[in-house]
mmCIF file of C-alpha atoms in Angstrom:
data_model
loop_
_atom_site.group_PDB
_atom_site.id
_atom_site.type_symbol
_atom_site.label_atom_id
_atom_site.label_comp_id
_atom_site.label_asym_id
_atom_site.label_seq_id
_atom_site.Cartn_x
_atom_site.Cartn_y
_atom_site.Cartn_z
ATOM 1 C CA UNK A 1 -90.634 62.754 38.907
ATOM 2 C CA UNK A 2 -93.724 65.028 40.729
ATOM 3 C CA UNK A 3 -93.986 65.232 44.684
ATOM 4 C CA UNK A 4 -95.458 66.397 47.539
ATOM 5 C CA UNK A 5 -96.431 66.686 51.347
ATOM 6 C CA UNK A 6 -97.885 64.490 54.157
ATOM 7 C CA UNK A 7 -99.231 66.460 56.747
ATOM 8 C CA UNK A 8 -99.943 64.536 60.423
ATOM 9 C CA UNK A 9 -102.069 67.338 62.332
ATOM 10 C CA UNK A 10 -101.538 66.832 66.482
ATOM 11 C CA UNK A 11 -102.317 68.267 69.444
ATOM 12 C CA UNK A 12 -99.315 68.757 70.075
ATOM 13 C CA UNK A 13 -96.799 68.574 67.149
ATOM 14 C CA UNK A 14 -97.397 68.556 63.171
ATOM 15 C CA UNK A 15 -95.594 65.710 61.385
ATOM 16 C CA UNK A 16 -94.503 66.847 57.976
ATOM 17 C CA UNK A 17 -93.074 64.817 54.980
ATOM 18 C CA UNK A 18 -91.708 65.121 51.683
ATOM 19 C CA UNK A 19 -92.443 62.054 49.394
ATOM 20 C CA UNK A 20 -92.060 61.310 45.487
ATOM 21 C CA UNK A 21 -94.490 60.063 43.564
ATOM 22 C CA UNK A 22 -94.026 56.395 44.078
ATOM 23 C CA UNK A 23 -94.488 56.972 48.203
ATOM 24 C CA UNK A 24 -90.460 56.851 48.931
ATOM 25 C CA UNK A 25 -90.421 59.631 51.922
ATOM 26 C CA UNK A 26 -87.339 61.757 51.205
ATOM 27 C CA UNK A 27 -87.522 63.707 54.572
ATOM 28 C CA UNK A 28 -89.418 64.036 57.599
ATOM 29 C CA UNK A 29 -89.732 67.153 60.155
ATOM 30 C CA UNK A 30 -91.741 68.107 63.151
ATOM 31 C CA UNK A 31 -93.177 71.626 64.439
ATOM 32 C CA UNK A 32 -95.258 72.358 67.533
ATOM 33 C CA UNK A 33 -99.207 72.808 67.692
ATOM 34 C CA UNK A 34 -100.010 76.131 68.690
ATOM 35 C CA UNK A 35 -103.393 76.223 70.185
ATOM 36 C CA UNK A 36 -103.396 79.309 71.424
ATOM 37 C CA UNK A 37 -106.136 82.087 70.343
ATOM 38 C CA UNK A 38 -108.172 79.257 68.783
ATOM 39 C CA UNK A 39 -105.699 77.402 66.914
ATOM 40 C CA UNK A 40 -105.178 80.329 64.668
ATOM 41 C CA UNK A 41 -101.508 80.111 64.171
ATOM 42 C CA UNK A 42 -101.789 76.292 63.557
ATOM 43 C CA UNK A 43 -102.165 76.925 59.507
ATOM 44 C CA UNK A 44 -100.200 79.415 58.762
ATOM 45 C CA UNK A 45 -97.219 77.622 60.562
ATOM 46 C CA UNK A 46 -97.667 74.952 58.872
ATOM 47 C CA UNK A 47 -97.753 76.680 55.508
ATOM 48 C CA UNK A 48 -94.680 78.796 56.338
ATOM 49 C CA UNK A 49 -92.618 75.506 57.473
ATOM 50 C CA UNK A 50 -93.782 73.890 53.863
ATOM 51 C CA UNK A 51 -92.601 76.801 51.832
ATOM 52 C CA UNK A 52 -89.323 77.230 53.822
ATOM 53 C CA UNK A 53 -88.684 73.673 52.726
ATOM 54 C CA UNK A 54 -89.450 74.315 49.409
ATOM 55 C CA UNK A 55 -86.821 77.217 49.311
ATOM 56 C CA UNK A 56 -84.568 75.409 50.816
ATOM 57 C CA UNK A 57 -84.513 72.833 48.671
ATOM 58 C CA UNK A 58 -85.105 74.490 45.731
ATOM 59 C CA UNK A 59 -88.622 73.020 44.839
ATOM 60 C CA UNK A 60 -90.674 74.176 42.448
ATOM 61 C CA UNK A 61 -94.292 74.818 42.626
ATOM 62 C CA UNK A 62 -95.004 73.254 39.762
ATOM 63 C CA UNK A 63 -93.239 70.115 40.807
ATOM 64 C CA UNK A 64 -95.604 69.789 43.345
ATOM 65 C CA UNK A 65 -98.916 67.441 43.309
ATOM 66 C CA UNK A 66 -100.487 68.582 46.482
ATOM 67 C CA UNK A 67 -100.512 68.332 50.176
ATOM 68 C CA UNK A 68 -102.358 66.050 52.255
ATOM 69 C CA UNK A 69 -103.125 66.403 55.993
ATOM 70 C CA UNK A 70 -104.773 64.298 58.639
ATOM 71 C CA UNK A 71 -106.627 66.007 61.035
ATOM 72 C CA UNK A 72 -108.141 65.057 64.732
ATOM 73 C CA UNK A 73 -111.593 65.696 64.206
ATOM 74 C CA UNK A 74 -114.501 64.717 61.402
ATOM 75 C CA UNK A 75 -113.922 66.244 57.928
ATOM 76 C CA UNK A 76 -116.315 65.737 55.008
ATOM 77 C CA UNK A 77 -115.361 65.080 51.674
ATOM 78 C CA UNK A 78 -114.930 68.441 50.366
ATOM 79 C CA UNK A 79 -112.359 69.571 53.227
ATOM 80 C CA UNK A 80 -114.950 71.031 55.914
ATOM 81 C CA UNK A 81 -113.795 70.315 59.289
ATOM 82 C CA UNK A 82 -116.687 69.886 61.810
ATOM 83 C CA UNK A 83 -114.952 71.024 65.055
ATOM 84 C CA UNK A 84 -111.631 69.621 66.687
ATOM 85 C CA UNK A 85 -112.053 70.258 70.149
ATOM 86 C CA UNK A 86 -108.453 69.488 71.115
ATOM 87 C CA UNK A 87 -107.148 72.420 68.639
ATOM 88 C CA UNK A 88 -110.017 75.100 69.324
ATOM 89 C CA UNK A 89 -111.536 75.155 65.693
ATOM 90 C CA UNK A 90 -114.861 75.136 64.969
ATOM 91 C CA UNK A 91 -116.306 74.562 61.167
ATOM 92 C CA UNK A 92 -114.669 75.865 58.185
ATOM 93 C CA UNK A 93 -113.118 74.165 55.306
ATOM 94 C CA UNK A 94 -109.187 73.450 56.034
ATOM 95 C CA UNK A 95 -108.466 72.470 52.094
ATOM 96 C CA UNK A 96 -108.989 75.889 50.906
ATOM 97 C CA UNK A 97 -107.659 77.682 53.995
ATOM 98 C CA UNK A 98 -104.519 76.386 53.615
ATOM 99 C CA UNK A 99 -104.128 76.101 50.279
ATOM 100 C CA UNK A 100 -104.739 79.928 49.758
ATOM 101 C CA UNK A 101 -101.654 79.971 52.382
ATOM 102 C CA UNK A 102 -99.377 78.025 50.060
ATOM 103 C CA UNK A 103 -101.047 78.364 46.659
ATOM 104 C CA UNK A 104 -100.977 74.552 46.237
ATOM 105 C CA UNK A 105 -103.611 71.518 46.032
ATOM 106 C CA UNK A 106 -104.742 70.551 49.471
ATOM 107 C CA UNK A 107 -106.999 67.471 50.379
ATOM 108 C CA UNK A 108 -107.924 66.672 54.247
ATOM 109 C CA UNK A 109 -108.726 63.851 56.016
ATOM 110 C CA UNK A 110 -109.814 63.015 59.718
ATOM 111 C CA UNK A 111 -106.260 61.718 60.984
ATOM 112 C CA UNK A 112 -107.371 58.190 62.186
ATOM 113 C CA UNK A 113 -108.569 57.560 58.876
ATOM 114 C CA UNK A 114 -105.673 59.062 56.894
ATOM 115 C CA UNK A 115 -103.268 56.344 59.016
ATOM 116 C CA UNK A 116 -105.490 53.761 57.791
ATOM 117 C CA UNK A 117 -104.841 54.820 54.148
ATOM 118 C CA UNK A 118 -100.743 55.041 54.644
ATOM 119 C CA UNK A 119 -101.020 51.394 56.548
ATOM 120 C CA UNK A 120 -103.161 50.184 53.517
ATOM 121 C CA UNK A 121 -100.675 51.770 50.976
ATOM 122 C CA UNK A 122 -97.066 51.188 52.518
ATOM 123 C CA UNK A 123 -97.330 48.983 55.835
ATOM 124 C CA UNK A 124 -99.325 46.322 57.128
ATOM 125 C CA UNK A 125 -102.387 46.067 54.662
ATOM 126 C CA UNK A 126 -100.349 46.327 51.285
ATOM 127 C CA UNK A 127 -101.848 43.711 48.857
ATOM 128 C CA UNK A 128 -105.340 44.025 49.975
ATOM 129 C CA UNK A 129 -108.025 45.875 48.494
ATOM 130 C CA UNK A 130 -110.378 45.495 51.563
ATOM 131 C CA UNK A 131 -108.783 46.272 55.227
ATOM 132 C CA UNK A 132 -109.946 47.308 58.652
ATOM 133 C CA UNK A 133 -107.704 49.568 60.597
ATOM 134 C CA UNK A 134 -107.980 49.493 64.574
ATOM 135 C CA UNK A 135 -105.642 51.791 66.543
ATOM 136 C CA UNK A 136 -105.808 50.423 70.373
ATOM 137 C CA UNK A 137 -104.131 53.714 71.963
ATOM 138 C CA UNK A 138 -105.342 55.768 74.877
ATOM 139 C CA UNK A 139 -108.509 55.331 73.027
ATOM 140 C CA UNK A 140 -109.734 53.256 69.999
ATOM 141 C CA UNK A 141 -109.556 54.569 66.584
ATOM 142 C CA UNK A 142 -109.296 53.053 63.221
ATOM 143 C CA UNK A 143 -109.907 53.656 59.398
ATOM 144 C CA UNK A 144 -111.994 51.350 56.870
ATOM 145 C CA UNK A 145 -110.421 50.695 53.155
ATOM 146 C CA UNK A 146 -113.281 49.247 50.653
ATOM 147 C CA UNK A 147 -112.218 48.539 47.154
ATOM 148 C CA UNK A 148 -108.955 50.613 47.465
ATOM 149 C CA UNK A 149 -110.910 53.750 48.629
ATOM 150 C CA UNK A 150 -111.130 55.195 52.235
ATOM 151 C CA UNK A 151 -114.735 55.493 53.506
ATOM 152 C CA UNK A 152 -115.281 59.007 55.004
ATOM 153 C CA UNK A 153 -118.858 58.544 55.583
ATOM 154 C CA UNK A 154 -121.981 61.344 54.805
ATOM 155 C CA UNK A 155 -120.214 63.978 57.133
ATOM 156 C CA UNK A 156 -116.778 62.848 58.003
ATOM 157 C CA UNK A 157 -116.962 60.529 60.829
ATOM 158 C CA UNK A 158 -117.258 57.294 59.062
ATOM 159 C CA UNK A 159 -115.432 54.589 60.511
ATOM 160 C CA UNK A 160 -115.561 56.209 64.459
ATOM 161 C CA UNK A 161 -115.252 52.382 65.555
ATOM 162 C CA UNK A 162 -114.497 53.201 69.042
ATOM 163 C CA UNK A 163 -118.118 54.140 69.400
ATOM 164 C CA UNK A 164 -119.798 51.454 68.669
ATOM 165 C CA UNK A 165 -121.675 49.751 72.209
ATOM 166 C CA UNK A 166 -119.773 46.500 73.589
ATOM 167 C CA UNK A 167 -121.672 46.284 76.938
ATOM 168 C CA UNK A 168 -125.318 47.880 77.308
ATOM 169 C CA UNK A 169 -124.763 47.208 80.925
ATOM 170 C CA UNK A 170 -121.894 49.399 81.800
ATOM 171 C CA UNK A 171 -122.468 51.958 84.087
ATOM 172 C CA UNK A 172 -119.447 54.183 83.718
ATOM 173 C CA UNK A 173 -119.383 56.836 81.246
ATOM 174 C CA UNK A 174 -117.409 57.138 77.968
ATOM 175 C CA UNK A 175 -115.515 60.160 77.212
ATOM 176 C CA UNK A 176 -118.155 60.764 74.481
ATOM 177 C CA UNK A 177 -121.008 60.795 76.525
ATOM 178 C CA UNK A 178 -122.344 57.080 76.064
ATOM 179 C CA UNK A 179 -121.824 54.167 78.069
ATOM 180 C CA UNK A 180 -120.284 50.801 77.289
ATOM 181 C CA UNK A 181 -118.391 51.710 74.340
ATOM 182 C CA UNK A 182 -115.672 49.567 72.390
ATOM 183 C CA UNK A 183 -113.048 52.512 73.925
ATOM 184 C CA UNK A 184 -113.886 51.580 77.385
ATOM 185 C CA UNK A 185 -112.702 47.891 77.065
ATOM 186 C CA UNK A 186 -110.281 47.710 73.920
ATOM 187 C CA UNK A 187 -107.952 50.507 74.684
ATOM 188 C CA UNK A 188 -104.923 51.212 76.574
ATOM 189 C CA UNK A 189 -106.583 52.910 78.899
ATOM 190 C CA UNK A 190 -109.554 50.112 78.687
ATOM 191 C CA UNK A 191 -107.987 47.166 79.554
ATOM 192 C CA UNK A 192 -106.109 49.187 82.656
ATOM 193 C CA UNK A 193 -109.399 49.892 84.012
ATOM 194 C CA UNK A 194 -110.621 46.085 83.664
ATOM 195 C CA UNK A 195 -107.314 45.386 85.354
ATOM 196 C CA UNK A 196 -108.385 47.216 88.273
ATOM 197 C CA UNK A 197 -111.745 46.357 88.766
ATOM 198 C CA UNK A 198 -110.743 42.699 88.311
ATOM 199 C CA UNK A 199 -107.808 42.958 90.981
ATOM 200 C CA UNK A 200 -110.364 44.479 93.358
ATOM 201 C CA UNK A 201 -113.258 41.393 92.962
ATOM 202 C CA UNK A 202 -110.255 38.924 93.611
ATOM 203 C CA UNK A 203 -107.847 38.387 96.741
ATOM 204 C CA UNK A 204 -105.873 35.884 94.724
ATOM 205 C CA UNK A 205 -101.977 36.793 94.198
ATOM 206 C CA UNK A 206 -100.728 39.080 91.159
ATOM 207 C CA UNK A 207 -97.489 40.782 91.122
ATOM 208 C CA UNK A 208 -99.516 43.776 89.783
ATOM 209 C CA UNK A 209 -100.800 44.803 93.037
ATOM 210 C CA UNK A 210 -97.025 45.416 93.863
ATOM 211 C CA UNK A 211 -97.212 48.314 91.325
ATOM 212 C CA UNK A 212 -98.013 51.604 92.047
ATOM 213 C CA UNK A 213 -99.599 52.345 88.752
ATOM 214 C CA UNK A 214 -100.202 49.707 86.198
ATOM 215 C CA UNK A 215 -99.844 49.941 82.868
ATOM 216 C CA UNK A 216 -101.176 48.544 79.764
ATOM 217 C CA UNK A 217 -97.505 46.770 78.959
ATOM 218 C CA UNK A 218 -97.567 45.789 82.976
ATOM 219 C CA UNK A 219 -100.222 43.667 82.128
ATOM 220 C CA UNK A 220 -99.084 41.763 79.062
ATOM 221 C CA UNK A 221 -95.399 41.469 80.814
ATOM 222 C CA UNK A 222 -97.111 39.798 83.846
ATOM 223 C CA UNK A 223 -98.906 37.596 81.412
ATOM 224 C CA UNK A 224 -96.079 36.322 79.649
ATOM 225 C CA UNK A 225 -94.436 35.832 83.048
ATOM 226 C CA UNK A 226 -97.145 33.462 83.752
ATOM 227 C CA UNK A 227 -99.220 35.428 86.381
ATOM 228 C CA UNK A 228 -102.514 34.023 86.402
ATOM 229 C CA UNK A 229 -104.424 37.040 87.324
ATOM 230 C CA UNK A 230 -102.996 38.735 84.403
ATOM 231 C CA UNK A 231 -104.036 35.945 82.242
ATOM 232 C CA UNK A 232 -107.170 36.514 83.654
ATOM 233 C CA UNK A 233 -107.288 40.004 82.426
ATOM 234 C CA UNK A 234 -105.920 39.348 79.300
ATOM 235 C CA UNK A 235 -108.471 36.639 78.334
ATOM 236 C CA UNK A 236 -111.443 39.056 79.180
ATOM 237 C CA UNK A 237 -109.535 41.375 76.890
ATOM 238 C CA UNK A 238 -108.895 39.273 73.969
ATOM 239 C CA UNK A 239 -112.665 37.864 74.244
ATOM 240 C CA UNK A 240 -114.076 41.694 73.916
ATOM 241 C CA UNK A 241 -111.494 42.431 71.251
ATOM 242 C CA UNK A 242 -112.498 39.361 69.326
ATOM 243 C CA UNK A 243 -116.029 40.221 69.525
ATOM 244 C CA UNK A 244 -115.697 43.903 67.977
ATOM 245 C CA UNK A 245 -113.397 42.529 65.241
ATOM 246 C CA UNK A 246 -115.664 40.026 64.527
ATOM 247 C CA UNK A 247 -118.847 42.420 64.442
ATOM 248 C CA UNK A 248 -116.727 44.827 62.086
ATOM 249 C CA UNK A 249 -115.558 42.073 59.845
ATOM 250 C CA UNK A 250 -119.216 40.923 59.412
ATOM 251 C CA UNK A 251 -120.032 44.827 58.277
ATOM 252 C CA UNK A 252 -116.693 45.139 56.042
ATOM 253 C CA UNK A 253 -115.585 41.675 55.086
ATOM 254 C CA UNK A 254 -111.975 42.441 54.716
ATOM 255 C CA UNK A 255 -109.029 40.980 53.593
ATOM 256 C CA UNK A 256 -106.664 42.021 56.258
ATOM 257 C CA UNK A 257 -107.573 43.635 59.810
ATOM 258 C CA UNK A 258 -104.320 45.527 60.842
ATOM 259 C CA UNK A 259 -103.512 46.411 64.706
ATOM 260 C CA UNK A 260 -102.050 49.582 65.883
ATOM 261 C CA UNK A 261 -101.429 51.680 68.401
ATOM 262 C CA UNK A 262 -99.726 51.160 71.965
ATOM 263 C CA UNK A 263 -101.551 47.966 72.536
ATOM 264 C CA UNK A 264 -100.202 46.273 69.411
ATOM 265 C CA UNK A 265 -96.762 46.535 70.531
ATOM 266 C CA UNK A 266 -97.442 43.552 72.393
ATOM 267 C CA UNK A 267 -97.333 41.328 68.865
ATOM 268 C CA UNK A 268 -97.888 38.240 68.459
ATOM 269 C CA UNK A 269 -99.085 38.135 71.612
ATOM 270 C CA UNK A 270 -102.136 39.905 70.917
ATOM 271 C CA UNK A 271 -102.855 38.519 67.881
ATOM 272 C CA UNK A 272 -102.784 34.860 69.234
ATOM 273 C CA UNK A 273 -105.002 35.746 72.082
ATOM 274 C CA UNK A 274 -107.665 37.862 70.020
ATOM 275 C CA UNK A 275 -107.873 35.140 66.802
ATOM 276 C CA UNK A 276 -109.764 32.589 68.823
ATOM 277 C CA UNK A 277 -112.115 34.667 70.251
ATOM 278 C CA UNK A 278 -112.857 36.039 66.816
ATOM 279 C CA UNK A 279 -113.392 32.949 64.760
ATOM 280 C CA UNK A 280 -115.767 32.490 68.109
ATOM 281 C CA UNK A 281 -117.718 35.242 67.236
ATOM 282 C CA UNK A 282 -117.202 36.145 63.336
ATOM 283 C CA UNK A 283 -120.059 35.260 60.594
ATOM 284 C CA UNK A 284 -118.291 31.965 59.100
ATOM 285 C CA UNK A 285 -118.371 33.888 55.336
ATOM 286 C CA UNK A 286 -116.261 36.525 56.461
ATOM 287 C CA UNK A 287 -113.856 34.876 59.200
ATOM 288 C CA UNK A 288 -110.928 34.167 56.056
ATOM 289 C CA UNK A 289 -109.019 37.605 57.492
ATOM 290 C CA UNK A 290 -105.311 37.983 58.226
ATOM 291 C CA UNK A 291 -104.440 39.689 61.217
ATOM 292 C CA UNK A 292 -101.264 41.976 60.862
ATOM 293 C CA UNK A 293 -99.767 44.416 62.873
ATOM 294 C CA UNK A 294 -98.928 48.115 62.030
ATOM 295 C CA UNK A 295 -95.493 48.749 60.411
ATOM 296 C CA UNK A 296 -95.524 52.710 59.954
ATOM 297 C CA UNK A 297 -95.571 53.541 63.304
ATOM 298 C CA UNK A 298 -95.921 57.380 63.731
ATOM 299 C CA UNK A 299 -95.211 58.057 60.136
ATOM 300 C CA UNK A 300 -98.598 56.169 59.020
ATOM 301 C CA UNK A 301 -100.290 59.633 58.926
ATOM 302 C CA UNK A 302 -97.885 61.054 56.817
ATOM 303 C CA UNK A 303 -98.120 58.212 54.528
ATOM 304 C CA UNK A 304 -102.055 58.343 54.674
ATOM 305 C CA UNK A 305 -102.151 62.338 53.765
ATOM 306 C CA UNK A 306 -99.755 62.165 50.788
ATOM 307 C CA UNK A 307 -101.610 59.342 49.200
ATOM 308 C CA UNK A 308 -104.860 61.311 50.077
ATOM 309 C CA UNK A 309 -103.427 64.189 47.746
ATOM 310 C CA UNK A 310 -101.734 62.073 45.194
ATOM 311 C CA UNK A 311 -105.631 59.871 44.837
ATOM 312 C CA UNK A 312 -107.138 63.225 44.550
ATOM 313 C CA UNK A 313 -104.663 65.174 42.190
ATOM 314 C CA UNK A 314 -102.134 63.016 40.371
#
């Protein structure tokens, strides 16, 4: 039996997990992400934490397949990070750097892509060879698996699906500098933004008006309670999300679309609201798609990171 580590590197914490070669998570822990000083301490901290675990549990280096790591930024096939603004990183080869610090094989990938690989392997996408994973959180991210392989792209920025343009008449700017991106509508922050605009355009009664600060959950809860304005906001959201997913599926033709992120906590309500619009906009030959909710939660990145290493070095 061989083992390995999956590392999910975030802007606040680093999630590290230890797996056996079958993908069973044996343990997991977190360490803080120290971004001061241009993030120079991040990789040494990760290396030290892994070495401490191996020492404490009598794990020999020859038992380790490798380390997989998901990074919040573009990563090419050779492990070169092309700037991680939130970490203070520029351009360098993270795989080589972490390998030198640990003496172990290292494979790196973009964090959203790696989370997609985790859901494909052990989560909502199990049993299919072609899958689209969409995270509907503060932003919109995701990953694409084609014929069992993760799509990285030529420069590590494949599957930046949140920045497809959904409305070219949008006047507000997206965080990426463009206007009308999917992220401005289909994210948790996007639906709240649309809710405030909708409320400003109508005098109709809504329980949402009684809230100091509306959240995504508030909108879904109001909709479940039969609030007519909330239902209108949600219907508009479902239409935009359905159109976006239909466009994706016309390109990828996946067996499954797996939805994760904070918005996915709405559960079946989200899927049942989106599917009719998806069927309205999708090309008929790509319409036979099953919708699933992500099932690994915050562990998806660690699972996917280890799978990245397993595929590369086993």
